[in-house]
Tab-separated table of C-alpha atoms and ligand atoms in Angstrom:
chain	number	residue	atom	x	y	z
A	1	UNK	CA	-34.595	-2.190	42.815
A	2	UNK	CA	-30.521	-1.624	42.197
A	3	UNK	CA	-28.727	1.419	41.706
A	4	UNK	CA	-26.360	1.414	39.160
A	5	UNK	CA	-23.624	4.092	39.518
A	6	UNK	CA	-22.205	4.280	36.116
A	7	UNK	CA	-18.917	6.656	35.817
A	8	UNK	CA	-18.026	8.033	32.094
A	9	UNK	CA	-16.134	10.875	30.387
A	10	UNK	CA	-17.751	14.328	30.356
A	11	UNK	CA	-19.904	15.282	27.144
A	12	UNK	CA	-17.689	17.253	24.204
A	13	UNK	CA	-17.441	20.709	24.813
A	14	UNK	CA	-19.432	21.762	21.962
A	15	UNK	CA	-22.464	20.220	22.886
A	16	UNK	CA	-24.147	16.852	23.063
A	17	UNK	CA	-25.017	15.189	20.294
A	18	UNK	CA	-22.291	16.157	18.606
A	19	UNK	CA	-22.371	16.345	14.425
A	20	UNK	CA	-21.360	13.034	13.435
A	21	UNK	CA	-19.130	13.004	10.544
A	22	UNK	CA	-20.113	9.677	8.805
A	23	UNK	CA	-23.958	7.959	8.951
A	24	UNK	CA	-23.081	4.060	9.946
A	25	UNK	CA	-20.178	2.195	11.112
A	26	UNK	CA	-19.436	-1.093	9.667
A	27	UNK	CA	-21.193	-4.143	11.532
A	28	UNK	CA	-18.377	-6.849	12.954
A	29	UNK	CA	-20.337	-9.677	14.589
A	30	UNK	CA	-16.661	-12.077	15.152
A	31	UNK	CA	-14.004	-11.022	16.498
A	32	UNK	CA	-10.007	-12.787	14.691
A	33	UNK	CA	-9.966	-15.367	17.711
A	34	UNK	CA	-13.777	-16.780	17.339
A	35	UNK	CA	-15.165	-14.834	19.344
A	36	UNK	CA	-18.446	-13.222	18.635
A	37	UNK	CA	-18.905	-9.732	19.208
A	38	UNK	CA	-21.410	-8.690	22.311
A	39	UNK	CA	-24.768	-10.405	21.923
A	40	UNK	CA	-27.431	-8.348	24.514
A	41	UNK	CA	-30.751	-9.490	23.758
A	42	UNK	CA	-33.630	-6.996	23.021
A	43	UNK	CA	-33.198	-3.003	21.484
A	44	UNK	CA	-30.080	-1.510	21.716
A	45	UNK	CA	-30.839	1.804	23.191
A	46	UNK	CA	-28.631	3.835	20.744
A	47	UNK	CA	-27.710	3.355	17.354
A	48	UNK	CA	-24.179	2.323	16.566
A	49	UNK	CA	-21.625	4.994	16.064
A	50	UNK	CA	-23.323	7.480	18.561
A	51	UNK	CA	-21.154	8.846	21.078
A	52	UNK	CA	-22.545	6.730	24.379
A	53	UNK	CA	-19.049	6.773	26.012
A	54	UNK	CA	-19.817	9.878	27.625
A	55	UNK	CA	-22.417	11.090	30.423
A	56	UNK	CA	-24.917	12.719	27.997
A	57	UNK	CA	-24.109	8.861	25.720
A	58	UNK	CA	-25.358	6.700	28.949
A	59	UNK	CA	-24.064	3.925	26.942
A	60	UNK	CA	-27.781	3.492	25.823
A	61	UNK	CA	-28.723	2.284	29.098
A	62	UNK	CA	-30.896	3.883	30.534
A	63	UNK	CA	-34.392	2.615	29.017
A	64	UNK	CA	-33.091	-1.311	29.756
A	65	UNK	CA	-32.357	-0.360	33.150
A	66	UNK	CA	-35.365	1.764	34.031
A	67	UNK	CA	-38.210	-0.783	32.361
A	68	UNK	CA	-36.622	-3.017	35.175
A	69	UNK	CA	-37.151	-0.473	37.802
A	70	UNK	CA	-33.445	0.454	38.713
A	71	UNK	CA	-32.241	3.586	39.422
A	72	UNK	CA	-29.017	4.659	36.972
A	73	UNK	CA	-26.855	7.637	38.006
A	74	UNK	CA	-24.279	8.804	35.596
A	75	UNK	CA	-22.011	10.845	36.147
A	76	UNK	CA	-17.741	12.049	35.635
A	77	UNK	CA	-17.116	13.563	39.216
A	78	UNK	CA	-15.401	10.853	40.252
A	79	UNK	CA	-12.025	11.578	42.558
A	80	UNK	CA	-12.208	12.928	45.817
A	81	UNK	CA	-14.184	11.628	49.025
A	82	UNK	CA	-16.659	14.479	48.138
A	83	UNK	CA	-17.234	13.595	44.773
A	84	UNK	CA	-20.500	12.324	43.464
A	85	UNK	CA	-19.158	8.760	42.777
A	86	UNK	CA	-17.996	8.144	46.536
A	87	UNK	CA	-21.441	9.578	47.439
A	88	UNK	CA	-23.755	7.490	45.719
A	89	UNK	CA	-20.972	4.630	46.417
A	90	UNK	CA	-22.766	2.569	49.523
A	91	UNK	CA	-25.861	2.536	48.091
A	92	UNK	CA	-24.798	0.524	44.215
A	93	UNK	CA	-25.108	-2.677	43.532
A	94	UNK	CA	-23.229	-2.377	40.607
A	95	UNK	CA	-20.433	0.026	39.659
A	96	UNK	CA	-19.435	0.747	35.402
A	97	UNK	CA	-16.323	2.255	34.609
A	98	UNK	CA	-14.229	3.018	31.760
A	99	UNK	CA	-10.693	2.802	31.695
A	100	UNK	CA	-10.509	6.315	29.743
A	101	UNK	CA	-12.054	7.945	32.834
A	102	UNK	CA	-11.350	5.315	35.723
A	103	UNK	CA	-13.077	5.324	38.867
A	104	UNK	CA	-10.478	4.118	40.641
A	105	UNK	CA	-12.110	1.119	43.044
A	106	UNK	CA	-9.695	1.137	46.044
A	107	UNK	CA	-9.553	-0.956	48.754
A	108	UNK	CA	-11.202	1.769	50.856
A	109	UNK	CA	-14.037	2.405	48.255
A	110	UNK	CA	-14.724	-1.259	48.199
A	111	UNK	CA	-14.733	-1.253	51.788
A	112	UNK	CA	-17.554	1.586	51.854
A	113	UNK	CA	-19.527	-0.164	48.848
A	114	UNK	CA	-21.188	-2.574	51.045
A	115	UNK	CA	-24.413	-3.372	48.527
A	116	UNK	CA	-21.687	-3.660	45.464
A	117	UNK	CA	-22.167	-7.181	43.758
A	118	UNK	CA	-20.793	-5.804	40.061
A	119	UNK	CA	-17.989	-3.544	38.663
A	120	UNK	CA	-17.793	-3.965	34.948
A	121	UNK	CA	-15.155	-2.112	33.368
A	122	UNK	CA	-16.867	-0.783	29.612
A	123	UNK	CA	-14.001	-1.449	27.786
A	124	UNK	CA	-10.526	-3.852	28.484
A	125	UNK	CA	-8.320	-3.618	31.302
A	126	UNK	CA	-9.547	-3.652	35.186
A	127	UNK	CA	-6.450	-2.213	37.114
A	128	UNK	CA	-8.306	0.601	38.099
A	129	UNK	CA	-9.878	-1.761	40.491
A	130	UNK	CA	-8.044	-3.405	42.849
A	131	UNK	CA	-8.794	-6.726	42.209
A	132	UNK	CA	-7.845	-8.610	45.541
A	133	UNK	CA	-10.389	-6.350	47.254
A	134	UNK	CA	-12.608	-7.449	45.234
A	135	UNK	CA	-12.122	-10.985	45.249
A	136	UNK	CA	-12.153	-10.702	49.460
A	137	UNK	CA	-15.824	-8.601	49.089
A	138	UNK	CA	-16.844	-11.290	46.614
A	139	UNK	CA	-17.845	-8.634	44.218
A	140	UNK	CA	-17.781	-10.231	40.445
A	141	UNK	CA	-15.232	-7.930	37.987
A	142	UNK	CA	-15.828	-8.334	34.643
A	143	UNK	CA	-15.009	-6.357	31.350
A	144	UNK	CA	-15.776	-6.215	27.712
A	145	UNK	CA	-12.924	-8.625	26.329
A	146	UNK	CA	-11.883	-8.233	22.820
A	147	UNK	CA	-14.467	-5.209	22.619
A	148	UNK	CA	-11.622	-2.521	21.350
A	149	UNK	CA	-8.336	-4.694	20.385
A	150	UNK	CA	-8.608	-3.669	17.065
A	151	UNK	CA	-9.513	0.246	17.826
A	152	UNK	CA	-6.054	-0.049	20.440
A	153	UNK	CA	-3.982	-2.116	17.511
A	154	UNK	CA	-4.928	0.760	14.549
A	155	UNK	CA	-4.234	3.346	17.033
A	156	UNK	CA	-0.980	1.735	17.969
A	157	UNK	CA	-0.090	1.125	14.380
A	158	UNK	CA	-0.501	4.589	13.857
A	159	UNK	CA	2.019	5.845	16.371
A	160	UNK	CA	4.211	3.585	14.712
A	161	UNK	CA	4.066	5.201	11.963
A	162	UNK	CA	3.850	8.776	13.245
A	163	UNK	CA	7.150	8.904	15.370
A	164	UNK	CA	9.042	6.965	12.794
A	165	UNK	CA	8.407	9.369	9.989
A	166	UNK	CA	7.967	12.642	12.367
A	167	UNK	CA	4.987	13.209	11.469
A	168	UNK	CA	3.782	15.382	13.993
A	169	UNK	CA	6.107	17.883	13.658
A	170	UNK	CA	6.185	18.084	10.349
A	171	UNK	CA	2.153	18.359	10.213
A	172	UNK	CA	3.057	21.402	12.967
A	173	UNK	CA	5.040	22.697	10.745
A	174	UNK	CA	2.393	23.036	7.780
A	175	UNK	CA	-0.123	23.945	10.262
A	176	UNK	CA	1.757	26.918	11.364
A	177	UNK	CA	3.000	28.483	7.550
A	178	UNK	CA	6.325	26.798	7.551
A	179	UNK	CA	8.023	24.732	4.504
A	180	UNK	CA	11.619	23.821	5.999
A	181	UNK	CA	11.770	20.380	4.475
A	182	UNK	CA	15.074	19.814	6.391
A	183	UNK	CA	13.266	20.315	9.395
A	184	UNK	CA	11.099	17.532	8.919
A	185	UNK	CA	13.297	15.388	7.129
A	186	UNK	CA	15.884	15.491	9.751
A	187	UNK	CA	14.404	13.007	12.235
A	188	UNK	CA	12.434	10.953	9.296
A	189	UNK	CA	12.995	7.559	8.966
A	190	UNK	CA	11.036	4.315	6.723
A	191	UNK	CA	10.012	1.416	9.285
A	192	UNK	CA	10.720	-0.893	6.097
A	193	UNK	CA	13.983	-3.138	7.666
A	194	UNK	CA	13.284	-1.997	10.936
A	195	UNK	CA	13.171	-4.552	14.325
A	196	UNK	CA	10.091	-4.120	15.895
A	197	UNK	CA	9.232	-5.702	18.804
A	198	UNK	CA	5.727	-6.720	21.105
A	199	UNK	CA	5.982	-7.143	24.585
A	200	UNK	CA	2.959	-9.153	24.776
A	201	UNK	CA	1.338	-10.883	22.072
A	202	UNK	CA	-2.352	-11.163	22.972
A	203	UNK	CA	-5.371	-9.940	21.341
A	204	UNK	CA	-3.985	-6.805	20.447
A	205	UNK	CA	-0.480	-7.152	20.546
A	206	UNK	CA	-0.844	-9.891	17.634
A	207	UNK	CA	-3.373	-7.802	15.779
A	208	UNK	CA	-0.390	-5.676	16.036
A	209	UNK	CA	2.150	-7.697	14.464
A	210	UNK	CA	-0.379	-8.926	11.449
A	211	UNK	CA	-0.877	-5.823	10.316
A	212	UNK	CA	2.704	-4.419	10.503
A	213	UNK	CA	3.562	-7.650	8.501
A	214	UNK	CA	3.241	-5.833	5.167
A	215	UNK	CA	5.318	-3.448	6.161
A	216	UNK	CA	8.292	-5.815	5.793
A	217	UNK	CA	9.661	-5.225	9.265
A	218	UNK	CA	11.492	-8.183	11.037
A	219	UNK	CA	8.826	-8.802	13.557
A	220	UNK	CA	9.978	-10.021	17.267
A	221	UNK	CA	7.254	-10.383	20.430
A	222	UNK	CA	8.037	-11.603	23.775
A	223	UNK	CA	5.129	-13.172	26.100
A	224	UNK	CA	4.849	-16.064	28.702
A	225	UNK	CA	3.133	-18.128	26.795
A	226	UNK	CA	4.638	-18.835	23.307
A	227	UNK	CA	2.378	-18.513	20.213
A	228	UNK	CA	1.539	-21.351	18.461
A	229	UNK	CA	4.414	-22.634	15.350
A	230	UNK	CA	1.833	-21.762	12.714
A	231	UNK	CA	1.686	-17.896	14.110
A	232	UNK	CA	5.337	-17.621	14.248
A	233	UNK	CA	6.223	-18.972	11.017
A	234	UNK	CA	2.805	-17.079	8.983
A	235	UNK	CA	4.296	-13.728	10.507
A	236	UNK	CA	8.564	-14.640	10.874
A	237	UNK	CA	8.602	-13.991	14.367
A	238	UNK	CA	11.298	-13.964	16.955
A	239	UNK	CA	10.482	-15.141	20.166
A	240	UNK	CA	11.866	-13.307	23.354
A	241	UNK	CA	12.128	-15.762	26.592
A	242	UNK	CA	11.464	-11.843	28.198
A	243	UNK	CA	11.121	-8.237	27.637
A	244	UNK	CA	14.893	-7.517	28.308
A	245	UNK	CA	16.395	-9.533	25.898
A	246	UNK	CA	13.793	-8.342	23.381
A	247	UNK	CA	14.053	-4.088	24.042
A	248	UNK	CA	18.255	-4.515	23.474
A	249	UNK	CA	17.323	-6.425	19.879
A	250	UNK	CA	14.640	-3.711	18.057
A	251	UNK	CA	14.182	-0.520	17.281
A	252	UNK	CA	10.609	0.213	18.023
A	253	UNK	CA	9.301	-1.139	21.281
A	254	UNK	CA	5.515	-1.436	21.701
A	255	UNK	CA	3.953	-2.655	25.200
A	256	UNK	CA	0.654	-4.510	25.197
A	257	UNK	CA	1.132	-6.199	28.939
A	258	UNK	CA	-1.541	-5.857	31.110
A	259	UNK	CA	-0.768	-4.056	34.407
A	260	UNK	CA	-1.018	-5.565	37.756
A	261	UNK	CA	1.282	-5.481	40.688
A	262	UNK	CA	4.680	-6.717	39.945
A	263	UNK	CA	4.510	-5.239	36.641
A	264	UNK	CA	3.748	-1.682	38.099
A	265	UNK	CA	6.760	0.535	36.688
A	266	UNK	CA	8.407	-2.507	35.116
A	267	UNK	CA	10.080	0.303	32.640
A	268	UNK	CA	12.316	2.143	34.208
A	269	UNK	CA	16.124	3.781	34.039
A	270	UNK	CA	17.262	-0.191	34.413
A	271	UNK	CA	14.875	-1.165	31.221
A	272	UNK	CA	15.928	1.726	29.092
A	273	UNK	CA	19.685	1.431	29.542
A	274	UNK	CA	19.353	-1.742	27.862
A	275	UNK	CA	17.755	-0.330	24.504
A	276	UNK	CA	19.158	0.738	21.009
A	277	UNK	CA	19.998	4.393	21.188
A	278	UNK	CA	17.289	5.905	19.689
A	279	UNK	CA	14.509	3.543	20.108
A	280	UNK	CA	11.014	4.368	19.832
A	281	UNK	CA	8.309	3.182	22.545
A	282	UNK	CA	4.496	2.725	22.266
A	283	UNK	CA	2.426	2.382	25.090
A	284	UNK	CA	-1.275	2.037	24.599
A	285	UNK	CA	-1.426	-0.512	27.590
A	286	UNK	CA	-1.213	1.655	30.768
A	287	UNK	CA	0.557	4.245	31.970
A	288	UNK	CA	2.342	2.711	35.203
A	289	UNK	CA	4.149	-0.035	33.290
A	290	UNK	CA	6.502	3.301	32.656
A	291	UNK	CA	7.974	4.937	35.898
A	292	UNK	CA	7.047	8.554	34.663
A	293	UNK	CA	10.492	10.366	35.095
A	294	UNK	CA	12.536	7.750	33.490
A	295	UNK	CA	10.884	8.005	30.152
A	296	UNK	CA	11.288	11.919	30.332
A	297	UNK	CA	14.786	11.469	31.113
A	298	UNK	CA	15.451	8.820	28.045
A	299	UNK	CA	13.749	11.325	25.594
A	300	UNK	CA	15.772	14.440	26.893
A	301	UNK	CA	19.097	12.586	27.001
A	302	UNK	CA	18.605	11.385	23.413
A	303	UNK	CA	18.537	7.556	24.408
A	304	UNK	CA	15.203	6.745	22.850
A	305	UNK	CA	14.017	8.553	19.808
A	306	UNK	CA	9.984	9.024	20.614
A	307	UNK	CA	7.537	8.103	22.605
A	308	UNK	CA	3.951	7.873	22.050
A	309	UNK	CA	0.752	6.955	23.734
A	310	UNK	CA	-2.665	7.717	25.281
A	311	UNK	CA	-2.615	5.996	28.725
A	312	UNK	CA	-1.181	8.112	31.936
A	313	UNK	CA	-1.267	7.784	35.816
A	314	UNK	CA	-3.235	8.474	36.963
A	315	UNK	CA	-6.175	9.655	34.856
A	316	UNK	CA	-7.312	12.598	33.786
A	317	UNK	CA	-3.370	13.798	33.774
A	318	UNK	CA	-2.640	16.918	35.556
A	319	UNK	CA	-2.193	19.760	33.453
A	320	UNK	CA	1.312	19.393	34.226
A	321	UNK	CA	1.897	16.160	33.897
A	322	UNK	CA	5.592	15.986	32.417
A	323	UNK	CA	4.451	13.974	29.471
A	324	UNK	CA	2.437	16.344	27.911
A	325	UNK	CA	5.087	18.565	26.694
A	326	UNK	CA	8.579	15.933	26.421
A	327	UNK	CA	10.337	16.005	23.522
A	328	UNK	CA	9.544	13.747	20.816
A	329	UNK	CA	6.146	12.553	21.759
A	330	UNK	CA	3.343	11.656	20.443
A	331	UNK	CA	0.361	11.477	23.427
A	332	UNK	CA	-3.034	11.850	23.248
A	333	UNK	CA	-5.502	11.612	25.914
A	334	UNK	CA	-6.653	7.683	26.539
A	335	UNK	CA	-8.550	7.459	23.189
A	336	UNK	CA	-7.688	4.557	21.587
A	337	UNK	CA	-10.109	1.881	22.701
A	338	UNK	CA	-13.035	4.302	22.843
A	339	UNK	CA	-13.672	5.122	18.899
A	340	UNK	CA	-17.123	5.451	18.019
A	341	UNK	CA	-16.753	1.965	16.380
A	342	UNK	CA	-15.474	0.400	19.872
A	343	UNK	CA	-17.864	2.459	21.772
A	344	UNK	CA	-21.023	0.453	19.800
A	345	UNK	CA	-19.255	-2.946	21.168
A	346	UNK	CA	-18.504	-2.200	24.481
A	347	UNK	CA	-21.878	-0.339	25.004
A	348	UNK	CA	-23.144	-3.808	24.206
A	349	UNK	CA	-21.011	-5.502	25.991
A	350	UNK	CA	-21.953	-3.829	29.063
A	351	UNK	CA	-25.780	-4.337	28.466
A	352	UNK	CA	-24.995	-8.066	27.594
A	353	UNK	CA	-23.275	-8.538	30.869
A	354	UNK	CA	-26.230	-6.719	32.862
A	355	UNK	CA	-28.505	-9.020	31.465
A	356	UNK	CA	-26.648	-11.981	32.826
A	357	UNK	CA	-26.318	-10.336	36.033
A	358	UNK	CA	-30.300	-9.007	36.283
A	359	UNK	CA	-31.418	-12.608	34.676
A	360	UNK	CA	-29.019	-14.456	36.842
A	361	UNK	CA	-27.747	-16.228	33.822
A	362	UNK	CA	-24.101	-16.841	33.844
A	363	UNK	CA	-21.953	-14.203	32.295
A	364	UNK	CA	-19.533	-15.033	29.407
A	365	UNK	CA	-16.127	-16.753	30.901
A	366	UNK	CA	-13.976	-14.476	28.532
A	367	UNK	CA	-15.685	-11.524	30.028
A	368	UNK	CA	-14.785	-12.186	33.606
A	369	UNK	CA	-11.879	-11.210	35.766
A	370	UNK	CA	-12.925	-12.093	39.528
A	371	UNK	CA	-15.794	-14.263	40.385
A	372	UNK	CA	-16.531	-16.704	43.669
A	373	UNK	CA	-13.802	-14.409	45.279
A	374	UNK	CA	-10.810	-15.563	42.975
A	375	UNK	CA	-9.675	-14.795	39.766
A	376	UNK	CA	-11.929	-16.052	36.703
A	377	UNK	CA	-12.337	-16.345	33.409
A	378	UNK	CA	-10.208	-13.793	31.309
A	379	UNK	CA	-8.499	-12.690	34.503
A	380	UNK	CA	-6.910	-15.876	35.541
A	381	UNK	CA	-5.625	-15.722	32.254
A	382	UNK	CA	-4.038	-12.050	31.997
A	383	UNK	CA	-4.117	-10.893	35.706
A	384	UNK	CA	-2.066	-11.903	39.131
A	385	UNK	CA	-3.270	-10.931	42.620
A	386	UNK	CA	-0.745	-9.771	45.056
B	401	NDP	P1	-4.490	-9.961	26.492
B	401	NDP	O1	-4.690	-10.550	27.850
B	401	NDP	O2	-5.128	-10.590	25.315
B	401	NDP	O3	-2.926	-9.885	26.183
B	401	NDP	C1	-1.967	-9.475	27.097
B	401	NDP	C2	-0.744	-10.344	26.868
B	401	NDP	O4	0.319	-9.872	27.703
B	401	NDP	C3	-1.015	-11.811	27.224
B	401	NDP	O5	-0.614	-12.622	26.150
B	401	NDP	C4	-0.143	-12.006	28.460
B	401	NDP	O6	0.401	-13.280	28.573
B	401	NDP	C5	0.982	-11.040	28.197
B	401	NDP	N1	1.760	-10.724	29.382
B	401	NDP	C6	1.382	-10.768	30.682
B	401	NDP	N2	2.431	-10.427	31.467
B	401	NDP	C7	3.474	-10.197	30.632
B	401	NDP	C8	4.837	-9.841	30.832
B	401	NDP	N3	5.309	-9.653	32.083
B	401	NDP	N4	5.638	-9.702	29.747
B	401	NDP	C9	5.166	-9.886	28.489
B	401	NDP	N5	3.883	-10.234	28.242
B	401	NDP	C10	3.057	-10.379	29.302
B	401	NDP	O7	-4.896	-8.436	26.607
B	401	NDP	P2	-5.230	-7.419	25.432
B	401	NDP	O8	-4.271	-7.623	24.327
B	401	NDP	O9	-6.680	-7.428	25.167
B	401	NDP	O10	-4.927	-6.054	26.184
B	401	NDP	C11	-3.614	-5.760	26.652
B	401	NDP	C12	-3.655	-4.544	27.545
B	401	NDP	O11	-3.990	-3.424	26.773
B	401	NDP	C13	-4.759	-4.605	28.624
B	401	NDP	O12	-4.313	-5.242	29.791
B	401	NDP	C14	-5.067	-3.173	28.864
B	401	NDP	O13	-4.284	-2.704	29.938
B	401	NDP	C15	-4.631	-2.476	27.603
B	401	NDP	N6	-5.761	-1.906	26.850
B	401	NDP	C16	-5.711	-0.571	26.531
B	401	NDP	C17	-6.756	0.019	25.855
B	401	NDP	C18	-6.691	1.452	25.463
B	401	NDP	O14	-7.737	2.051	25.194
B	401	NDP	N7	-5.518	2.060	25.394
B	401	NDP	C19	-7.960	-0.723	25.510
B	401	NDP	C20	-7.845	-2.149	25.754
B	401	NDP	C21	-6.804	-2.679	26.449
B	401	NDP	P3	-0.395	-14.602	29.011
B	401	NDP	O15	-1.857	-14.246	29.094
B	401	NDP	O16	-0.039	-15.505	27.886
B	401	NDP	O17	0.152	-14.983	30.328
């Protein structure tokens, strides 16, 4: 029998279930690269577009997991060498985590975790664990690839859209019985003719650029690996050798590059000097890439225009976490990859890649980051150890 320590975002304040809005959620079974969507075998345990992301959700688990015999503890107290994750820590075998709510796996933590064989992150993007640790314990990473690119690109689309046009201020100002249409005009601007630019061009940051196409912005994208002709010429793209020469050349600036070491506050006062006065920036990748008092420092100097988001460090944000109340943003908490449309996939996902593990059938190459103690799959792709 396994325990399965499973770490997710509390329930809603109002109550679990909450009142869903809408009765079904449209069914995609292939993802834009080929790839199908999760495949687990056998019932679900929760119907798609139910909350499952949080503790109350279980991401339908618990019936799979408890025919078997294994013992599933969910919880959100997860920081702190008192909290219940640490505690239930040297007994798992397997660890799931979110990056909305990350249980950060430290060295020490992995240390400690002597029975852990499994962390799978339910979602995309494993920097909350640290991955050479994890290669050295031989404990197999693995996340839900291509689960919630499209959630992260509409969300990131949106913020687009948002700062450009002011949106949020101008909704504020509805909201709170105002009509000053100077107020909102005055920082209100059409993307039409505007540069934007990608800095990183993989699943999402391409499902970016495709559906700003329309728009009839000159499209830009800089990435190690060049996208094929085909892509470049369908969408009029400008390729960037790197991200400096591409942030001093556009207008909006919008980060899909995974995090790992050497890219750990790769925006900072350096980066910024070298953009467009009054740039915009959209991060939905992770909050590191940004050294936290540089971007507060380009808003309130006027250098970039807006900045928007939903991914801090570290996570949940302190209350007073500077970002919260800059000018000119546009944050939410991290909510873009966990709609109740990604939350059906990546609930999947995660049973799909139990199933593997508990059958000891191989799981999906695109879904792992560290196996045999090295980088595998989908990580030796997007990740670098130190
Ligand atoms: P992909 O691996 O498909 O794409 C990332 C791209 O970034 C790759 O093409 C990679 O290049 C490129 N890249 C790597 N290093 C650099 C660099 N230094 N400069 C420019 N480009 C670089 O990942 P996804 O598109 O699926 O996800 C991107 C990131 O988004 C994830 O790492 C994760 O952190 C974040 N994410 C956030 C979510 C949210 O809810 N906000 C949800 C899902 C993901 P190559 O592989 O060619 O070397």
């Amino acid at each position: 029998m396994a325990k399965i320590l499973c770490v997710l975002y509390p329930d809603p304040e109002t109550g679990y279930p909450p009142l869903y809005p809408r009765d079904d959620i449209p069914t995609i079974t292939r993802y834009a690269n080929g790839q199908t969507a999760p495949t687990p075998k056998g019932p679900l345990g929760f119907k798609p577009g139910e909350l499952v992301g949080c503790v109350s959700g279980e991401l339908g688990l618990r019936g799979y997991l408890e025919k078997l015999g294994h013992e599933l503890i969910v919880t959100s107290n997860k920081d702190g060498p008192n909290s219940e994750f640490e505690r239930h820590l040297p007994d798992a075998e397997v660890v799931i985590s979110q990056p909305f709510w990350p249980a950060y796996l430290t060295k020490e933590r992995i240390a400690k975790a002597k029975k852990l064989k499994l962390a799978v992150t339910a979602g995309i993007g494993s920097d909350h664990v640290d991955l050479d640790a994890a290669a050295r314990a031989h404990v197999t990473v693995a996340e839900v690839t291509g689960s919630n690119s499209i959630s992260v690109a509409e969300h990131a689309v949106m913020m687009v859209l948002s700062l450009v046009r002011n949106y949020l201020p101008s909704h504020g100002i509805a909201t709170y019985g105002g009509w000053n249409i100077a107020d909102c005009a005055a920082r209100s601007y059409d993307i039409e003719g505007m540069h934007f630019g990608a800095i990183g061009a993989g699943r999402i940051g391409l499902a970016v650029l495709r559906r700003l196409k329309p728009f009839d912005l000159h499209l830009h994208y800089s990435d190690p690996h060049r996208l094929s002709p085909q892509i470049e010429k369908e969408l009029d793209l400008t390729f960037h050798p790197d991200a400096e020469s591409l942030v001093g050349a556009v207008d909006i600036i919008d980060v899909h590059m995974p995090l790992y070491p050497s890219t750990e506050h790769f925006f900072d006062d350096r980066m910024f000097a070298k953009m467009k006065r009054g740039a915009y920036l959209i991060n939905t990748a992770r909050g590191k890439l940004f050294e936290r008092d540089a971007v507060v420092r380009a808003l309130a100097s006027g250098r970039i225009a807006g900045y928007a988001g939903d991914v801090w460090f570290p996570q949940p944000a302190p209350a007073d976490h500077p970002w919260r109340t800059m000018p000119f943003n546009g944050m939410t908490p991290h909510i873009s990859g966990s709609s109740l449309s990604a939350q059906a996939r990546y609930a999947a996902g995660t049973l799909e890649i139990l199933q593997s593990h508990f059958g000891a059938t191989p799981i999906r190459e695109e879904y792992l980051i560290v196996a045999g103690g090295a980088l595998a799959g989908t990580g030796a792709q997007s990740y670098k150890l130190t």
